[in-house]
CSV table of C-alpha atoms and ligand atoms in Angstrom, one decimal:
chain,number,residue,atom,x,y,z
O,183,UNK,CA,0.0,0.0,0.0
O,184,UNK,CA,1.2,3.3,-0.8
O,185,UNK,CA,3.1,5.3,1.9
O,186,UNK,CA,0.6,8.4,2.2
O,187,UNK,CA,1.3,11.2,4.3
O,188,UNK,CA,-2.0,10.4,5.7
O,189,UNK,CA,-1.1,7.4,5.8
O,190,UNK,CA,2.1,8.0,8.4
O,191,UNK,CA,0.2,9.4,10.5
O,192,UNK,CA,-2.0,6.8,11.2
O,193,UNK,CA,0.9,4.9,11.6
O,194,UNK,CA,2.8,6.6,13.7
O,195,UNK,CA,-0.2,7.2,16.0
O,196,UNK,CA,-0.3,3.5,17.1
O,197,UNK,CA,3.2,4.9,18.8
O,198,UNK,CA,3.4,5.9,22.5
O,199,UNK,CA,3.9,9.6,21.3
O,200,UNK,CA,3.0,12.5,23.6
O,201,UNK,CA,0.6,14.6,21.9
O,202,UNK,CA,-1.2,13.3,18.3
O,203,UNK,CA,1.0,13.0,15.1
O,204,UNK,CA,-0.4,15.8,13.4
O,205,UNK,CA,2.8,16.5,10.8
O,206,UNK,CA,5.0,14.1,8.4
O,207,UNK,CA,7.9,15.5,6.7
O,208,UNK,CA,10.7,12.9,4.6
O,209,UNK,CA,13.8,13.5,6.1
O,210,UNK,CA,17.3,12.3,5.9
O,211,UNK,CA,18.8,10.8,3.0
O,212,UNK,CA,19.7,7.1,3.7
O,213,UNK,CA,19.6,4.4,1.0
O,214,UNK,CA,17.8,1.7,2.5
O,215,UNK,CA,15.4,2.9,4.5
O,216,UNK,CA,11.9,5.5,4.6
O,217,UNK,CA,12.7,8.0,7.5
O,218,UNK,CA,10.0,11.0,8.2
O,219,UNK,CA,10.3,13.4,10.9
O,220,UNK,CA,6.9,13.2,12.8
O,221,UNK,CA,5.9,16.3,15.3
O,222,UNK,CA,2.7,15.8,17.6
O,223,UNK,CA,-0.1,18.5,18.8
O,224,UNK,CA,1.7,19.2,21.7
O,225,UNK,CA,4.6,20.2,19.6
O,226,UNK,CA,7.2,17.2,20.1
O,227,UNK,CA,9.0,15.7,17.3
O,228,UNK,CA,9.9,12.1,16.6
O,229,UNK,CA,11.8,10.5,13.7
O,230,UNK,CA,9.7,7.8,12.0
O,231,UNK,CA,10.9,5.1,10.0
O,232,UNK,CA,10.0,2.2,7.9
O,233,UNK,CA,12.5,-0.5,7.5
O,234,UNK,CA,13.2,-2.2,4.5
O,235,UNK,CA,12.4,-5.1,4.8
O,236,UNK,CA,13.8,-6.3,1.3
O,237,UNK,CA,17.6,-5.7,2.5
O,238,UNK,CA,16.5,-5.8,6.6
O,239,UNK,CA,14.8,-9.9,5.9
O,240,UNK,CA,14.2,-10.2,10.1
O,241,UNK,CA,13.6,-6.3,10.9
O,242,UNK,CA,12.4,-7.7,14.9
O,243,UNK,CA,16.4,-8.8,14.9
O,244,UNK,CA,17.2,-5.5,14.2
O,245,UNK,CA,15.2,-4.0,16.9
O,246,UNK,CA,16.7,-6.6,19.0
O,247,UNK,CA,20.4,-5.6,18.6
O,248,UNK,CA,19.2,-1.7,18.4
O,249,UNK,CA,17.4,-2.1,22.2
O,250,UNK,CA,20.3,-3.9,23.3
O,251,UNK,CA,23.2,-1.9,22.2
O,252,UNK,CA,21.4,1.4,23.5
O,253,UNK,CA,20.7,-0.1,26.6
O,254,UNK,CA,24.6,-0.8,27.1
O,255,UNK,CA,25.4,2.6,25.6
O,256,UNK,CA,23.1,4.6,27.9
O,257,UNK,CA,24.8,2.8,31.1
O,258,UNK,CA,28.1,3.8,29.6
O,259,UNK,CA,26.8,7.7,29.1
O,260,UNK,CA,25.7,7.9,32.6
O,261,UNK,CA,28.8,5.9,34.2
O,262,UNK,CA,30.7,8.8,32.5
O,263,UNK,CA,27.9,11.9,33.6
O,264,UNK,CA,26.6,12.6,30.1
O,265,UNK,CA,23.5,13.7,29.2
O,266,UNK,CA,21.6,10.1,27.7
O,267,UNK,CA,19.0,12.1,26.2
O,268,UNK,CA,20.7,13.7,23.9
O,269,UNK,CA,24.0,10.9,23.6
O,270,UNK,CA,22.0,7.9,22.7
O,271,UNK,CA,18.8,7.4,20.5
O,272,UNK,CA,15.3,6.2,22.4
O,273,UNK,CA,13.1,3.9,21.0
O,274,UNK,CA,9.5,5.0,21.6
O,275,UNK,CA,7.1,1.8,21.6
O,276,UNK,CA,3.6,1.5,20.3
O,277,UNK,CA,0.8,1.5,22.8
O,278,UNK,CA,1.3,-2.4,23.1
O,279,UNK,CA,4.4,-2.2,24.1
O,280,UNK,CA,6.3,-3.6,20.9
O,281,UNK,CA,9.8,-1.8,19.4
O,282,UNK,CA,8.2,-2.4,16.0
O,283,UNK,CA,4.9,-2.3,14.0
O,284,UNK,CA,4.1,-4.1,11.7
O,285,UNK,CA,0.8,-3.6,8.9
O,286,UNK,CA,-1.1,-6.0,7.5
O,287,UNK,CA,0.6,-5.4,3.9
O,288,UNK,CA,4.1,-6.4,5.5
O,289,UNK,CA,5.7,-2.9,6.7
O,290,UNK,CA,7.4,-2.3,9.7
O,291,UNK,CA,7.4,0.5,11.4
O,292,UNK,CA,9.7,2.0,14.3
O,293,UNK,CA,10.2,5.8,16.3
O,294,UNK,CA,12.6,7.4,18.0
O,295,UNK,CA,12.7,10.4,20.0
O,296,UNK,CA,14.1,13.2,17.8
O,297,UNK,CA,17.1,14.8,19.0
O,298,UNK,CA,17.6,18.8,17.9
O,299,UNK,CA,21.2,18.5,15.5
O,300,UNK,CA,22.5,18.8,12.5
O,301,UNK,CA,23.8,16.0,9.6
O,302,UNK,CA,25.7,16.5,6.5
O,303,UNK,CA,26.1,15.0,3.6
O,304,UNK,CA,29.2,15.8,3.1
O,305,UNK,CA,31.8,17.3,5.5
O,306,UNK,CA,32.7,21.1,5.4
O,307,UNK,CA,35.2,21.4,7.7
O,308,UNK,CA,38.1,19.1,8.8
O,309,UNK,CA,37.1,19.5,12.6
O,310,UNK,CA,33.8,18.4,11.7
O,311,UNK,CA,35.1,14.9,10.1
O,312,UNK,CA,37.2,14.9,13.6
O,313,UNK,CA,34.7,14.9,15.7
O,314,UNK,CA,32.6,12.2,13.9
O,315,UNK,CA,35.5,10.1,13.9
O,316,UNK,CA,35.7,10.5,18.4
O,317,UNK,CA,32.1,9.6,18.0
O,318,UNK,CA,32.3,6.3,16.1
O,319,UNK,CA,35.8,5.7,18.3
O,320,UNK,CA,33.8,6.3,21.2
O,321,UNK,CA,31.0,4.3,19.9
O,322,UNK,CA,33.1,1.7,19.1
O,323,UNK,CA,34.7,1.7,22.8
O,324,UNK,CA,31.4,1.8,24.7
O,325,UNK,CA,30.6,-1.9,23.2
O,326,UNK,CA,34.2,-3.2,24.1
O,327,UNK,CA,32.4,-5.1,26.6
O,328,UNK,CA,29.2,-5.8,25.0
O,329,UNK,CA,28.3,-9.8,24.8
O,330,UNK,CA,28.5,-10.0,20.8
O,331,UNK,CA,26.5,-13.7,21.0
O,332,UNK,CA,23.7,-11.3,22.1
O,333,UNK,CA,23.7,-9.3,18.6
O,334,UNK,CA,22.1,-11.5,15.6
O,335,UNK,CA,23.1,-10.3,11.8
O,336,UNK,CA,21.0,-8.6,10.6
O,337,UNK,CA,22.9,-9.0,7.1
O,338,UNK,CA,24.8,-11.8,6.9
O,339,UNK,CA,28.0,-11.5,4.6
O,340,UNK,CA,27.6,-7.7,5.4
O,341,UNK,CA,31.2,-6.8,4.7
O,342,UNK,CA,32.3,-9.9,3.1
O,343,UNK,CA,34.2,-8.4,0.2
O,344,UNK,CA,34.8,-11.5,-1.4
O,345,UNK,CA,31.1,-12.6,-1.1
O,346,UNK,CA,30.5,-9.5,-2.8
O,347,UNK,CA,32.4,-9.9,-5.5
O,348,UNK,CA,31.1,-13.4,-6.1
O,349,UNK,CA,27.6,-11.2,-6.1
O,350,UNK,CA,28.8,-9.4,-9.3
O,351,UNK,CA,30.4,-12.1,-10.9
O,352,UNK,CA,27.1,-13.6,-10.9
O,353,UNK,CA,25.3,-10.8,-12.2
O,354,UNK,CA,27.9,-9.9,-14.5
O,355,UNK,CA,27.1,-13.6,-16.2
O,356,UNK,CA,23.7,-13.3,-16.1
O,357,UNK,CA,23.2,-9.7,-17.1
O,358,UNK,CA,19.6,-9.9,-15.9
O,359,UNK,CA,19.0,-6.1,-17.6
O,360,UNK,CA,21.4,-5.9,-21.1
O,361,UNK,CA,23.7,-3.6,-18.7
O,362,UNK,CA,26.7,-5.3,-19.0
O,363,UNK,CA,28.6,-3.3,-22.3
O,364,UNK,CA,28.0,-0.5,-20.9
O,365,UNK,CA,30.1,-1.6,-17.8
O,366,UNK,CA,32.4,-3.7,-19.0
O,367,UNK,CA,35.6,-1.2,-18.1
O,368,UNK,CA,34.1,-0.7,-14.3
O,369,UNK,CA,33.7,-4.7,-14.1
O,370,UNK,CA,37.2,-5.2,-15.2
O,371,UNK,CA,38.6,-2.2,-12.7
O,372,UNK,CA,37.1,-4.2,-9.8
O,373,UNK,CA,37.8,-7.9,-10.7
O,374,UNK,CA,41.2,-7.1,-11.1
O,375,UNK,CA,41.2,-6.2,-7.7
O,376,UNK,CA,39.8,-8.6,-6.4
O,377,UNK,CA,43.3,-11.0,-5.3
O,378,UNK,CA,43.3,-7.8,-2.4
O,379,UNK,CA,40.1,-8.4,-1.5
O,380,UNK,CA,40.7,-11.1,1.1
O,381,UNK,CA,42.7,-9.5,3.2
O,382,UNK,CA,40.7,-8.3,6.5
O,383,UNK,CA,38.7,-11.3,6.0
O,384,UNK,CA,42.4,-13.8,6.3
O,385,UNK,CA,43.5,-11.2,9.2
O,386,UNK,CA,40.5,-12.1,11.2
O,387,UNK,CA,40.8,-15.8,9.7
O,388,UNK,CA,44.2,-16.0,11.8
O,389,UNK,CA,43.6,-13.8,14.7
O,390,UNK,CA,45.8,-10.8,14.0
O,391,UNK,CA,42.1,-9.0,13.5
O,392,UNK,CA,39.8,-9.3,16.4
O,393,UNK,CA,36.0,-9.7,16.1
O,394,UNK,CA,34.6,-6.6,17.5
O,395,UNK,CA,31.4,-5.1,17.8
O,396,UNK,CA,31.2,-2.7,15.2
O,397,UNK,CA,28.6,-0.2,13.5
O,398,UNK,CA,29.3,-1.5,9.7
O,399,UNK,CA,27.5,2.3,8.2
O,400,UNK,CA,30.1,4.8,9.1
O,401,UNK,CA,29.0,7.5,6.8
O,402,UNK,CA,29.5,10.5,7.8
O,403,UNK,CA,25.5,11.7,7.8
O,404,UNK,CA,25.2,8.8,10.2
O,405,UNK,CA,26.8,10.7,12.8
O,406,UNK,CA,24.6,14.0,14.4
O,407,UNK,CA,26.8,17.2,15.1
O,408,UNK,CA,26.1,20.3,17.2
O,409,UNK,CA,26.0,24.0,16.2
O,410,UNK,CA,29.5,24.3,17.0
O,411,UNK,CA,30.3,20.5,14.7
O,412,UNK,CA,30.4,18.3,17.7
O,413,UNK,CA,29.2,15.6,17.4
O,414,UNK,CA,26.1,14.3,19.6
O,415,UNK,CA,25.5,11.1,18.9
O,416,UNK,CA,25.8,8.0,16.5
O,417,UNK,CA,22.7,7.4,14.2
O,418,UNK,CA,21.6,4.3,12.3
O,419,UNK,CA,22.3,1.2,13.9
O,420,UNK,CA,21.0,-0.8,11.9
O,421,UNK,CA,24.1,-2.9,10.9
O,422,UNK,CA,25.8,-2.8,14.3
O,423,UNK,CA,26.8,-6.4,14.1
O,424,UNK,CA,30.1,-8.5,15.2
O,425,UNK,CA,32.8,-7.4,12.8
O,426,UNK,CA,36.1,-5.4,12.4
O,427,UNK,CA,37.2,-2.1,13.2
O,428,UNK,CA,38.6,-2.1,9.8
O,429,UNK,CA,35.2,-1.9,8.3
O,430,UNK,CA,34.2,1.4,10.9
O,431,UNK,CA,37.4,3.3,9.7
O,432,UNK,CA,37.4,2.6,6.3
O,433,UNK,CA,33.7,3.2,5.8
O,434,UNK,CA,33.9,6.5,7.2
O,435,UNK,CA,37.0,7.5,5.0
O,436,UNK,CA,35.0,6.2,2.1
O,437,UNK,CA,32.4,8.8,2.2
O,438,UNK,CA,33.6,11.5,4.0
O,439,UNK,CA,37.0,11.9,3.0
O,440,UNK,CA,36.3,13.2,-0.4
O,441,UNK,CA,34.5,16.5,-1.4
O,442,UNK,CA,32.2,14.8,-4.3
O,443,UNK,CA,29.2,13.6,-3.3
O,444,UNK,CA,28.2,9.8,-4.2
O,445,UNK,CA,27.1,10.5,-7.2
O,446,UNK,CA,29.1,13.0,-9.0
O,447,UNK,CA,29.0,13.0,-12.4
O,448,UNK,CA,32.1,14.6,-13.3
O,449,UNK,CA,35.0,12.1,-12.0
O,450,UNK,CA,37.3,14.8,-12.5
O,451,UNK,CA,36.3,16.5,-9.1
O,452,UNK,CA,36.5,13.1,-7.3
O,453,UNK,CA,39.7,12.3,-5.0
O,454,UNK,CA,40.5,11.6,-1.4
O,455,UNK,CA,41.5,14.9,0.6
O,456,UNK,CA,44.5,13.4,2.6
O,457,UNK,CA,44.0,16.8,4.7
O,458,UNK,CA,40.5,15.2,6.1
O,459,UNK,CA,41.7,11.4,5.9
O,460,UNK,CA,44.9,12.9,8.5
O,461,UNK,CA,41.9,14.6,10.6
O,462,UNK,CA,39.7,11.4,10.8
O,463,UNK,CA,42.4,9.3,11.3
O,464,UNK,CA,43.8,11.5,14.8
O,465,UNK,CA,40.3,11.7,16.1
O,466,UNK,CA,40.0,8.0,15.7
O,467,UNK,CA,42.9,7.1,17.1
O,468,UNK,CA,42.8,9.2,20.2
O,469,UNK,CA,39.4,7.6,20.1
O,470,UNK,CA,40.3,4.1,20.5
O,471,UNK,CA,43.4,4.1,21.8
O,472,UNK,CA,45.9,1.5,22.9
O,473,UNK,CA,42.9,-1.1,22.5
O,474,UNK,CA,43.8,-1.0,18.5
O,475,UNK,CA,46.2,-4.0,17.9
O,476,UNK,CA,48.8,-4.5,15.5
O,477,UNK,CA,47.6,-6.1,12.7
O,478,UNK,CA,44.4,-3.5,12.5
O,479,UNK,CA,46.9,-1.0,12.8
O,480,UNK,CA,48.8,-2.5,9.5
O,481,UNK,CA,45.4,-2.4,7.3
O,482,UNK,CA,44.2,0.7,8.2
O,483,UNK,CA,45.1,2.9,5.4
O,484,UNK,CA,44.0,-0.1,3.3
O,485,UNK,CA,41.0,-0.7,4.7
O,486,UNK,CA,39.9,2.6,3.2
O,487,UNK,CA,40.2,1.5,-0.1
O,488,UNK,CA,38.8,-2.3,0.5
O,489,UNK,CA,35.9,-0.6,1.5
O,490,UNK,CA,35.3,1.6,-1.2
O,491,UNK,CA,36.3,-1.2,-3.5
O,492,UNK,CA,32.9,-3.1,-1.8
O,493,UNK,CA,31.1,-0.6,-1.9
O,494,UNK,CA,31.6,0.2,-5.7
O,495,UNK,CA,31.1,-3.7,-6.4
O,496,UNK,CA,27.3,-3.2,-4.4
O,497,UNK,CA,26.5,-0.3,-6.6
O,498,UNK,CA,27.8,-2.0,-9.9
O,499,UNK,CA,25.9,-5.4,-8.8
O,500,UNK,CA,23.1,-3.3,-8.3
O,501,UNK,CA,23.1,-1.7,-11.5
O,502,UNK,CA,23.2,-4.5,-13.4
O,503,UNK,CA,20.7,-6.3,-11.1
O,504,UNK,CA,18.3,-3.4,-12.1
O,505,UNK,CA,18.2,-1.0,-9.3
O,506,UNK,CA,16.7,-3.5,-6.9
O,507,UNK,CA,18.7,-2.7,-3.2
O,508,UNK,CA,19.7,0.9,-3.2
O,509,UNK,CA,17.4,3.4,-3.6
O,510,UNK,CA,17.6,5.4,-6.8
O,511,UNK,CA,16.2,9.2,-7.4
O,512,UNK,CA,16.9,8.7,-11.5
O,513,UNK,CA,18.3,6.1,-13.9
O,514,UNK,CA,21.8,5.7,-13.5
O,515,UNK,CA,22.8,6.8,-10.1
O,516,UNK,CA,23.8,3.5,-9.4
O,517,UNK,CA,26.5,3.4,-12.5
O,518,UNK,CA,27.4,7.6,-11.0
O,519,UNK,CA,27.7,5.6,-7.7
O,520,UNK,CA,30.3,2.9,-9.1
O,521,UNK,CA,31.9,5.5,-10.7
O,522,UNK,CA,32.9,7.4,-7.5
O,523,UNK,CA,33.7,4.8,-5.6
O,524,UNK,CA,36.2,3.1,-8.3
O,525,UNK,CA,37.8,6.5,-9.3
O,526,UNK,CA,38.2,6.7,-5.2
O,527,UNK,CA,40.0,3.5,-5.2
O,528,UNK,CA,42.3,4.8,-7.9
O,529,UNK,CA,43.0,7.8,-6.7
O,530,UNK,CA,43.9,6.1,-2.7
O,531,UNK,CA,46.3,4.1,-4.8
O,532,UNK,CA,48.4,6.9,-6.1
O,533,UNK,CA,48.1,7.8,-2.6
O,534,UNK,CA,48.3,4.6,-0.3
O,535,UNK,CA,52.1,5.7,0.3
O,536,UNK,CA,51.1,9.0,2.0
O,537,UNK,CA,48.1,7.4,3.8
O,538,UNK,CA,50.3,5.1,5.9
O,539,UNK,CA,52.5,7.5,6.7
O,540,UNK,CA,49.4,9.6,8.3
O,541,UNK,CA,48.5,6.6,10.3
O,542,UNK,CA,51.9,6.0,11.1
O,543,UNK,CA,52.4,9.9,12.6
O,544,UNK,CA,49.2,8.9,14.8
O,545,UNK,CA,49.7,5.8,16.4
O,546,UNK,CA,51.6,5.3,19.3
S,662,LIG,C1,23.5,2.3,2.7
S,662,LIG,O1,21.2,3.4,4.6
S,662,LIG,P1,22.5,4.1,4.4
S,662,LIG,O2,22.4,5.1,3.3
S,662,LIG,O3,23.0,4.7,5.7
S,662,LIG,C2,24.0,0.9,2.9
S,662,LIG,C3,25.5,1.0,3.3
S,662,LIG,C4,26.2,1.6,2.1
S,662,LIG,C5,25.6,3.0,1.9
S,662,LIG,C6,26.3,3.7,0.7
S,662,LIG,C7,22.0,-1.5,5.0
S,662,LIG,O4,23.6,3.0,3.9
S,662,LIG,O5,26.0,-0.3,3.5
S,662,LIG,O6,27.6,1.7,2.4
S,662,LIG,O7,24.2,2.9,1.7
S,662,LIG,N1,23.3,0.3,4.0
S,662,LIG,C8,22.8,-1.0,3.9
S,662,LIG,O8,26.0,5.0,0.8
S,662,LIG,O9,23.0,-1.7,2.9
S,663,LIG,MG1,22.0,6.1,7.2
């Protein structure tokens, strides 16, 4: 059934709210899922969203890890005297007392309280991309102690580069839309990469890469910041799952280390600022410390460009899937997508030398 305003409203009235939703405005720009910031008669807002439950297949397992994980985080935020209410998101359950809601056409539904700040699609100043990198470091430290056997995954294979590029090798040979000539250079650009691709997943293989708890979406407009560009607190948790640190930093540096937006046209104005990669990579080292061992420490830098490699391969599978897991606003984004993230992994080749150096200059 279509997703009315109206419609919302209704929705979001089965909610524990106080006051009646009375306004429904789309907000945000995520990928995956419908987010719409909801304010009641009595004037209080709440962000609503509907979960897609094409890429989310168990949405109550999501719900489960998010109660979970902001239940350990708000214990952590008080421990240390913040301020929970505006540090860690709050669920808001419907009148019966359920995380989720789910219609009789098959949507699910979930609310938060809204919290007043600011996110950015794209980072203006390096301070800004500093303090979202203390906030995922912080984020990332806060579940140190969290029981991972609690979490289920919500994607399996999430960031299992070589599972994704056994993904576009598949659609690649069954070229389910007539796309593939018009790829063919972008397919071989990945694939030839692909002999790299292993490389976190070996490192955790044979230990010298711990299993962590980690958020898996570190973009940069997953992150809410302040007036001043501090950052409040970390958004979308959808993906917080057991995985490596690896895949926290090198997300992050994927998207927010680059002035082009994701689907920039002109490939010319797409490169990585090693000015904001340097101020990501201090803020999340202070962040995290002496708990980041050796071996993470030695894949940093790369893990920038594995994950901009995987996340070019999603885009590419998706395109020649026929635009079936990302959401697109026009034909083609998805081949604009691959384009940035392949002439990203380029251009952190050419610069790979002068990205470990950086890391090297911050770790201790
Ligand atoms: C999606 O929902 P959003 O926009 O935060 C995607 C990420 C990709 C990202 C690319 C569940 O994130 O994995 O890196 O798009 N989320 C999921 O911008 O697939
Ligand atoms: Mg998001």
């Amino acid at each position: 059934m279509e997703l009315t305003i109206e419609r919302i409203l209704k929705i979001a009235g089965v909610f524990m709210t106080d006051g009646v939703p009375v306004k429904a405005v789309p907000f945000g720009g995520g990928h995956i899922n419908g987010t719409f910031l909801i304010t009641t008669d009595t004037g209080k807002k709440y962000t609503f969203q509907s979960i897609n439950a094409n890429v989310f297949k168990r949405p109550h397992e999501v719900m489960s890890n998010i109660a979970l994980v902001l239940e350990h985080i708000k214990g952590k935020v008080v421990a240390n005297g913040g301020d929970a209410s505006r540090e860690c998101l709050e669920p808001v359950k419907t009148k019966n007392g359920e995380l989720l809601y789910t219609t009789d056409d098959g949507g699910y539904f979930r609310m938060y309280i809204f919290v007043e700040g600011n996110v950015y699609d794209a980072v203006e100043k390096p301070e800004h991309f500093y303090c979202a990198a203390k906030a995922f470091g912080t984020f990332q430290n806060h579940l140190s102690d969290f029981p991972a056997d609690k979490l289920f995954e919500t994607i399996p294979n999430f960031h299992n580069t070589i599972w994704r590029f056994e993904n576009l090798e598949k659609a690649v040979k069954e070229d389910r839309c007539g796309r593939l000539s018009e790829v063919r250079e972008q397919v071989e650009f990945a694939l030839a990469r692909k002999v790299e691709a292993g490389r976190v997943l070996s490192a955790i293989a044979d230990g010298s890469v711990p299993l962590r708890v980690t958020h898996n979406d570190t973009k940069f407009n997953n992150v809410l910041l302040d007036n001043e560009g501090n950052a409040i607190c970390v958004l979308d948790l959808d993906t917080v799952m057991p995985g490596s640190l690896l895949y926290d930093f090198g997300d992050s540096i994927r998207f927010g280390a680059t002035h082009a937006a994701e689907d920039e046209p002109d490939l010319n104005k797409v490169d990585v600022d090693l000015e904001l990669f340097e101020s990501y990579t201090k803020g999340f080292l202070e962040a995290i410390g002496d708990r980041i061992t050796e071996g993470e420490l030695s894949l940093l830098a790369f893990s920038a460009k594995l994950m901009t490699l995987e996340c070019g391969i999603r885009f590419l599978t998706d395109y020649l899937e026929g635009d079936t897991y990302f959401k697109t606003h026009f034909p083609k984004q998805n081949l604009l997508r691959t384009g940035t993230q392949l002439k990203l992994v380029w251009d952190m080749e050419q610069k790979m030398d002068k990205m470990e150096a950086i890391v090297k200059k911050y770790c201790k």
